[in-house]
Amino acid sequence: MRALRALWWRELLRLANNRVHMVLMLLNPLLFLLVLGTGLGSMLDSGTGDGDYVSYLFPGILLMAVQAPALAAGLSIVRDREVGLLRGVLVAPVRRGTLLIGKCLGSATAAALQGGLLLAFAGFAGLSYHPLLLLALLAELTLIALTMTAFITLASVWITRITTFQSASSLAMLPLFFLSGALFSLDGLPLWLRVLTLLNPLTYAVDALRQTVAHGLPAGTFEPGLDWGGWVPPLGLELAVMSGLGAVALTLAAHRFARAE
């Protein structure tokens, strides 16, 4: 537990000591929210008032803000292995799986805190700053960040070269983000594309955030919820699915990392 706490705290100190990098990583989500949200929102007429698309887009922007720090966590593992710095950590009298889990937990916390900074713009999306609503969104962001970090960490223990990891992560994360419903509704999509969205784990992350956001908006602003053949999965089930997937990915990553290289 001391090793886990030390590694978790190390990632938070790294975040606090690199504030410029933290601000730069938030610029892209802010541009999507302020520019894309306002621009497309002015073109779309949903008939329920102004600013509806910005409200609909806000959960996807929160996911985007968490995605970038999670990718950076996996990249740091690959970089440390390639340059030899990882060996200095592995000589510690602690199980390798513990080291990986501690780093993953710290990186997920840092990613959730960065994503949580965007909650300051909740009013721009028409949300109230009710403490319970903000705490619920922050808790969901933490769970999503942990799941994403676990999957990216799993990839980082298999891929040993920085250039290969960067190419593979970019190739995977961009389609997953676009197929999550973060930017557009999944209703009316062709069958083959809808099947891909339902197989995408990020779809359930976006929908969980969107269901929570809908509780802070006037009734009828937009209708969240996925459609599984006429059945809408509840918020608790979506969070449970993400938790299970994250636990499996983290277990596999720790098992792989514990093997001698």
mmCIF file of C-alpha atoms in Angstrom:
data_model
loop_
_atom_site.group_PDB
_atom_site.id
_atom_site.type_symbol
_atom_site.label_atom_id
_atom_site.label_comp_id
_atom_site.label_asym_id
_atom_site.label_seq_id
_atom_site.Cartn_x
_atom_site.Cartn_y
_atom_site.Cartn_z
ATOM 1 C CA MET A 1 0.000 0.000 0.000
ATOM 2 C CA ARG A 2 2.893 2.382 0.669
ATOM 3 C CA ALA A 3 4.231 1.703 -2.823
ATOM 4 C CA LEU A 4 0.802 2.317 -4.357
ATOM 5 C CA ARG A 5 0.426 5.564 -2.437
ATOM 6 C CA ALA A 6 3.911 6.744 -3.416
ATOM 7 C CA LEU A 7 3.364 6.079 -7.113
ATOM 8 C CA TRP A 8 -0.110 7.645 -7.005
ATOM 9 C CA TRP A 9 1.277 10.740 -5.308
ATOM 10 C CA ARG A 10 4.163 10.907 -7.799
ATOM 11 C CA GLU A 11 1.745 11.234 -10.714
ATOM 12 C CA LEU A 12 -0.153 14.015 -8.950
ATOM 13 C CA LEU A 13 3.082 15.879 -8.225
ATOM 14 C CA ARG A 14 4.041 15.543 -11.879
ATOM 15 C CA LEU A 15 0.713 17.101 -12.834
ATOM 16 C CA ALA A 16 1.107 19.951 -10.329
ATOM 17 C CA ASN A 17 4.654 20.705 -11.500
ATOM 18 C CA ASN A 18 3.694 20.861 -15.176
ATOM 19 C CA ARG A 19 0.809 23.309 -15.196
ATOM 20 C CA VAL A 20 1.604 24.661 -18.656
ATOM 21 C CA HIS A 21 1.261 21.176 -20.144
ATOM 22 C CA MET A 22 -2.016 20.713 -18.275
ATOM 23 C CA VAL A 23 -3.423 23.941 -19.720
ATOM 24 C CA LEU A 24 -2.274 23.056 -23.239
ATOM 25 C CA MET A 25 -4.001 19.672 -23.067
ATOM 26 C CA LEU A 26 -7.269 21.454 -22.268
ATOM 27 C CA LEU A 27 -7.088 23.794 -25.263
ATOM 28 C CA ASN A 28 -8.289 21.212 -27.785
ATOM 29 C CA PRO A 29 -11.440 20.237 -25.812
ATOM 30 C CA LEU A 30 -12.174 23.913 -25.176
ATOM 31 C CA LEU A 31 -11.903 24.699 -28.889
ATOM 32 C CA PHE A 32 -14.364 21.909 -29.667
ATOM 33 C CA LEU A 33 -16.765 23.169 -27.017
ATOM 34 C CA LEU A 34 -16.578 26.900 -27.668
ATOM 35 C CA VAL A 35 -16.034 26.940 -31.442
ATOM 36 C CA LEU A 36 -17.494 23.717 -32.817
ATOM 37 C CA GLY A 37 -20.339 23.672 -30.309
ATOM 38 C CA THR A 38 -21.302 27.275 -30.969
ATOM 39 C CA GLY A 39 -20.828 27.022 -34.740
ATOM 40 C CA LEU A 40 -22.806 23.830 -35.293
ATOM 41 C CA GLY A 41 -25.302 24.815 -32.625
ATOM 42 C CA SER A 42 -26.188 27.923 -34.624
ATOM 43 C CA MET A 43 -26.851 25.744 -37.695
ATOM 44 C CA LEU A 44 -28.947 23.089 -35.991
ATOM 45 C CA ASP A 45 -32.526 23.897 -35.094
ATOM 46 C CA SER A 46 -33.816 21.268 -32.694
ATOM 47 C CA GLY A 47 -36.867 23.296 -31.812
ATOM 48 C CA THR A 48 -36.150 23.201 -28.086
ATOM 49 C CA GLY A 49 -34.229 26.418 -27.666
ATOM 50 C CA ASP A 50 -30.754 27.830 -28.140
ATOM 51 C CA GLY A 51 -27.657 26.107 -26.906
ATOM 52 C CA ASP A 52 -29.071 22.559 -27.047
ATOM 53 C CA TYR A 53 -26.215 21.205 -29.171
ATOM 54 C CA VAL A 54 -23.636 22.678 -26.786
ATOM 55 C CA SER A 55 -25.371 20.860 -23.933
ATOM 56 C CA TYR A 56 -25.444 17.664 -25.993
ATOM 57 C CA LEU A 57 -21.767 18.065 -26.901
ATOM 58 C CA PHE A 58 -20.536 18.768 -23.363
ATOM 59 C CA PRO A 59 -20.279 15.077 -22.238
ATOM 60 C CA GLY A 60 -18.189 14.263 -25.310
ATOM 61 C CA ILE A 61 -15.880 17.167 -24.538
ATOM 62 C CA LEU A 62 -15.412 15.848 -20.999
ATOM 63 C CA LEU A 63 -14.444 12.484 -22.477
ATOM 64 C CA MET A 64 -11.957 14.175 -24.811
ATOM 65 C CA ALA A 65 -10.341 15.987 -21.887
ATOM 66 C CA VAL A 66 -9.807 12.656 -20.087
ATOM 67 C CA GLN A 67 -8.577 10.814 -23.169
ATOM 68 C CA ALA A 68 -5.419 12.857 -23.757
ATOM 69 C CA PRO A 69 -3.905 12.409 -20.243
ATOM 70 C CA ALA A 70 -4.709 8.688 -20.369
ATOM 71 C CA LEU A 71 -2.750 8.389 -23.617
ATOM 72 C CA ALA A 72 0.136 10.279 -22.048
ATOM 73 C CA ALA A 73 0.244 7.741 -19.198
ATOM 74 C CA GLY A 74 0.706 4.853 -21.608
ATOM 75 C CA LEU A 75 3.280 6.790 -23.588
ATOM 76 C CA SER A 76 5.330 7.433 -20.451
ATOM 77 C CA ILE A 77 5.542 3.682 -19.748
ATOM 78 C CA VAL A 78 6.765 2.951 -23.264
ATOM 79 C CA ARG A 79 9.238 5.854 -23.135
ATOM 80 C CA ASP A 80 10.640 4.812 -19.756
ATOM 81 C CA ARG A 81 11.128 1.262 -21.005
ATOM 82 C CA GLU A 82 12.828 2.353 -24.227
ATOM 83 C CA VAL A 83 15.309 4.700 -22.559
ATOM 84 C CA GLY A 84 15.994 2.338 -19.655
ATOM 85 C CA LEU A 85 14.471 4.386 -16.823
ATOM 86 C CA LEU A 86 11.946 1.672 -16.064
ATOM 87 C CA ARG A 87 14.683 -0.642 -14.838
ATOM 88 C CA GLY A 88 15.418 1.719 -11.958
ATOM 89 C CA VAL A 89 11.855 1.297 -10.730
ATOM 90 C CA LEU A 90 11.748 -2.469 -11.226
ATOM 91 C CA VAL A 91 14.647 -3.053 -8.804
ATOM 92 C CA ALA A 92 12.437 -1.889 -5.907
ATOM 93 C CA PRO A 93 11.385 -4.713 -3.531
ATOM 94 C CA VAL A 94 7.779 -4.465 -4.702
ATOM 95 C CA ARG A 95 5.812 -6.656 -7.063
ATOM 96 C CA ARG A 96 5.815 -5.434 -10.616
ATOM 97 C CA GLY A 97 2.043 -5.598 -10.788
ATOM 98 C CA THR A 98 1.849 -3.260 -7.792
ATOM 99 C CA LEU A 99 4.086 -0.750 -9.557
ATOM 100 C CA LEU A 100 1.909 -0.791 -12.653
ATOM 101 C CA ILE A 101 -1.351 -0.495 -10.721
ATOM 102 C CA GLY A 102 0.009 2.422 -8.673
ATOM 103 C CA LYS A 103 1.059 4.281 -11.803
ATOM 104 C CA CYS A 104 -2.279 3.551 -13.457
ATOM 105 C CA LEU A 105 -4.238 4.829 -10.453
ATOM 106 C CA GLY A 106 -2.139 7.989 -10.276
ATOM 107 C CA SER A 107 -2.468 8.652 -13.999
ATOM 108 C CA ALA A 108 -6.231 8.058 -13.880
ATOM 109 C CA THR A 109 -6.588 10.498 -10.976
ATOM 110 C CA ALA A 110 -4.555 13.116 -12.821
ATOM 111 C CA ALA A 111 -6.658 12.591 -15.961
ATOM 112 C CA ALA A 112 -9.893 12.945 -13.970
ATOM 113 C CA LEU A 113 -8.668 16.158 -12.351
ATOM 114 C CA GLN A 114 -7.784 17.629 -15.746
ATOM 115 C CA GLY A 115 -11.166 16.656 -17.122
ATOM 116 C CA GLY A 116 -12.796 18.054 -14.005
ATOM 117 C CA LEU A 117 -11.369 21.483 -14.780
ATOM 118 C CA LEU A 118 -13.783 21.657 -17.719
ATOM 119 C CA LEU A 119 -16.664 21.499 -15.271
ATOM 120 C CA ALA A 120 -15.977 25.202 -14.748
ATOM 121 C CA PHE A 121 -17.557 25.669 -18.201
ATOM 122 C CA ALA A 122 -20.737 23.780 -17.253
ATOM 123 C CA GLY A 123 -22.666 27.054 -17.268
ATOM 124 C CA PHE A 124 -21.737 27.594 -20.928
ATOM 125 C CA ALA A 125 -23.509 24.300 -21.675
ATOM 126 C CA GLY A 126 -26.591 25.422 -19.778
ATOM 127 C CA LEU A 127 -25.887 23.376 -16.646
ATOM 128 C CA SER A 128 -26.262 24.577 -13.107
ATOM 129 C CA TYR A 129 -23.322 24.457 -10.710
ATOM 130 C CA HIS A 130 -25.173 22.290 -8.226
ATOM 131 C CA PRO A 131 -22.588 20.511 -6.020
ATOM 132 C CA LEU A 132 -24.260 17.102 -6.340
ATOM 133 C CA LEU A 133 -24.341 17.331 -10.138
ATOM 134 C CA LEU A 134 -20.680 18.351 -10.331
ATOM 135 C CA LEU A 135 -19.641 15.616 -7.890
ATOM 136 C CA ALA A 136 -21.555 13.004 -9.899
ATOM 137 C CA LEU A 137 -19.863 14.094 -13.129
ATOM 138 C CA LEU A 138 -16.443 14.110 -11.452
ATOM 139 C CA ALA A 139 -17.018 10.605 -10.048
ATOM 140 C CA GLU A 140 -18.013 9.325 -13.488
ATOM 141 C CA LEU A 141 -14.992 11.015 -15.047
ATOM 142 C CA THR A 142 -12.759 9.261 -12.514
ATOM 143 C CA LEU A 143 -14.224 5.872 -13.398
ATOM 144 C CA ILE A 144 -13.949 6.564 -17.129
ATOM 145 C CA ALA A 145 -10.373 7.792 -16.723
ATOM 146 C CA LEU A 146 -9.428 4.639 -14.824
ATOM 147 C CA THR A 147 -10.977 2.408 -17.493
ATOM 148 C CA MET A 148 -9.302 4.263 -20.352
ATOM 149 C CA THR A 149 -5.954 4.347 -18.549
ATOM 150 C CA ALA A 150 -6.207 0.599 -17.884
ATOM 151 C CA PHE A 151 -6.772 -0.171 -21.575
ATOM 152 C CA ILE A 152 -3.998 2.148 -22.703
ATOM 153 C CA THR A 153 -1.679 0.696 -20.065
ATOM 154 C CA LEU A 154 -2.499 -2.782 -21.364
ATOM 155 C CA ALA A 155 -1.413 -1.655 -24.820
ATOM 156 C CA SER A 156 1.747 -0.033 -23.443
ATOM 157 C CA VAL A 157 3.002 -3.261 -21.823
ATOM 158 C CA TRP A 158 2.749 -5.055 -25.156
ATOM 159 C CA ILE A 159 4.087 -2.342 -27.460
ATOM 160 C CA THR A 160 7.731 -1.561 -26.738
ATOM 161 C CA ARG A 161 8.515 1.223 -29.226
ATOM 162 C CA ILE A 162 7.365 4.816 -28.888
ATOM 163 C CA THR A 163 6.681 5.384 -32.581
ATOM 164 C CA THR A 164 4.635 2.185 -32.837
ATOM 165 C CA PHE A 165 2.632 3.055 -29.718
ATOM 166 C CA GLN A 166 1.897 6.576 -30.946
ATOM 167 C CA SER A 167 0.742 5.315 -34.335
ATOM 168 C CA ALA A 168 -1.376 2.519 -32.873
ATOM 169 C CA SER A 169 -2.992 4.730 -30.216
ATOM 170 C CA SER A 170 -3.820 7.473 -32.716
ATOM 171 C CA LEU A 171 -5.237 4.928 -35.146
ATOM 172 C CA ALA A 172 -7.441 3.405 -32.441
ATOM 173 C CA MET A 173 -8.549 6.341 -30.292
ATOM 174 C CA LEU A 174 -9.756 8.692 -33.023
ATOM 175 C CA PRO A 175 -12.277 6.242 -34.564
ATOM 176 C CA LEU A 176 -13.373 5.132 -31.091
ATOM 177 C CA PHE A 177 -14.064 8.749 -30.149
ATOM 178 C CA PHE A 178 -16.042 9.517 -33.306
ATOM 179 C CA LEU A 179 -18.027 6.257 -32.984
ATOM 180 C CA SER A 180 -18.946 6.967 -29.359
ATOM 181 C CA GLY A 181 -21.713 9.444 -30.128
ATOM 182 C CA ALA A 182 -19.675 12.243 -28.570
ATOM 183 C CA LEU A 183 -20.328 14.631 -31.469
ATOM 184 C CA PHE A 184 -23.594 13.379 -32.983
ATOM 185 C CA SER A 185 -26.637 11.317 -32.167
ATOM 186 C CA LEU A 186 -26.574 7.578 -32.854
ATOM 187 C CA ASP A 187 -30.205 7.580 -33.980
ATOM 188 C CA GLY A 188 -30.717 7.054 -37.688
ATOM 189 C CA LEU A 189 -27.291 5.557 -38.378
ATOM 190 C CA PRO A 190 -26.951 2.662 -40.840
ATOM 191 C CA LEU A 191 -27.144 -0.767 -39.236
ATOM 192 C CA TRP A 192 -23.451 -1.605 -39.743
ATOM 193 C CA LEU A 193 -22.351 1.686 -38.203
ATOM 194 C CA ARG A 194 -24.776 1.364 -35.314
ATOM 195 C CA VAL A 195 -23.398 -2.094 -34.508
ATOM 196 C CA LEU A 196 -19.898 -0.620 -34.335
ATOM 197 C CA THR A 197 -21.049 2.094 -31.962
ATOM 198 C CA LEU A 198 -22.702 -0.439 -29.645
ATOM 199 C CA LEU A 199 -19.467 -2.460 -29.530
ATOM 200 C CA ASN A 200 -17.469 0.647 -28.638
ATOM 201 C CA PRO A 201 -16.777 0.948 -24.862
ATOM 202 C CA LEU A 202 -16.536 4.743 -25.142
ATOM 203 C CA THR A 203 -20.172 4.833 -26.289
ATOM 204 C CA TYR A 204 -21.282 3.817 -22.811
ATOM 205 C CA ALA A 205 -18.927 6.331 -21.197
ATOM 206 C CA VAL A 206 -20.431 9.178 -23.216
ATOM 207 C CA ASP A 207 -23.977 8.006 -22.606
ATOM 208 C CA ALA A 208 -23.392 7.734 -18.840
ATOM 209 C CA LEU A 209 -22.144 11.311 -18.739
ATOM 210 C CA ARG A 210 -24.994 12.443 -20.974
ATOM 211 C CA GLN A 211 -27.623 10.878 -18.741
ATOM 212 C CA THR A 212 -26.167 12.727 -15.753
ATOM 213 C CA VAL A 213 -25.980 16.001 -17.691
ATOM 214 C CA ALA A 214 -29.626 15.607 -18.720
ATOM 215 C CA HIS A 215 -30.647 15.702 -15.052
ATOM 216 C CA GLY A 216 -29.181 19.196 -14.775
ATOM 217 C CA LEU A 217 -31.049 20.551 -17.807
ATOM 218 C CA PRO A 218 -34.683 21.447 -18.406
ATOM 219 C CA ALA A 219 -36.841 18.473 -19.313
ATOM 220 C CA GLY A 220 -36.897 17.735 -23.039
ATOM 221 C CA THR A 221 -33.610 19.448 -23.915
ATOM 222 C CA PHE A 222 -32.400 16.180 -25.423
ATOM 223 C CA GLU A 223 -33.114 12.505 -24.925
ATOM 224 C CA PRO A 224 -30.095 10.545 -23.652
ATOM 225 C CA GLY A 225 -29.900 6.783 -23.558
ATOM 226 C CA LEU A 226 -28.858 4.037 -25.942
ATOM 227 C CA ASP A 227 -31.400 1.869 -27.665
ATOM 228 C CA TRP A 228 -30.810 -1.866 -27.412
ATOM 229 C CA GLY A 229 -33.713 -3.091 -29.492
ATOM 230 C CA GLY A 230 -36.181 -0.915 -27.633
ATOM 231 C CA TRP A 231 -34.507 -1.262 -24.214
ATOM 232 C CA VAL A 232 -32.455 1.592 -22.764
ATOM 233 C CA PRO A 233 -29.674 0.399 -20.415
ATOM 234 C CA PRO A 234 -29.739 2.237 -17.068
ATOM 235 C CA LEU A 235 -26.907 4.418 -15.866
ATOM 236 C CA GLY A 236 -25.842 1.916 -13.196
ATOM 237 C CA LEU A 237 -25.424 -0.859 -15.757
ATOM 238 C CA GLU A 238 -23.259 1.318 -18.004
ATOM 239 C CA LEU A 239 -21.014 2.250 -15.086
ATOM 240 C CA ALA A 240 -20.797 -1.412 -14.053
ATOM 241 C CA VAL A 241 -19.800 -2.439 -17.589
ATOM 242 C CA MET A 242 -17.039 0.174 -17.656
ATOM 243 C CA SER A 243 -15.830 -0.873 -14.205
ATOM 244 C CA GLY A 244 -15.686 -4.518 -15.254
ATOM 245 C CA LEU A 245 -13.841 -3.771 -18.487
ATOM 246 C CA GLY A 246 -11.337 -1.583 -16.658
ATOM 247 C CA ALA A 247 -10.715 -4.239 -13.994
ATOM 248 C CA VAL A 248 -10.123 -6.918 -16.622
ATOM 249 C CA ALA A 249 -7.753 -4.702 -18.619
ATOM 250 C CA LEU A 250 -5.790 -3.697 -15.512
ATOM 251 C CA THR A 251 -5.505 -7.313 -14.370
ATOM 252 C CA LEU A 252 -4.212 -8.421 -17.768
ATOM 253 C CA ALA A 253 -1.757 -5.517 -17.875
ATOM 254 C CA ALA A 254 -0.439 -6.294 -14.377
ATOM 255 C CA HIS A 255 -0.064 -9.980 -15.257
ATOM 256 C CA ARG A 256 1.851 -9.160 -18.435
ATOM 257 C CA PHE A 257 4.007 -6.555 -16.700
ATOM 258 C CA ALA A 258 4.916 -9.016 -13.925
ATOM 259 C CA ARG A 259 6.493 -11.406 -16.391
ATOM 260 C CA ALA A 260 10.250 -11.202 -16.636
ATOM 261 C CA GLU A 261 11.548 -9.564 -19.794
#
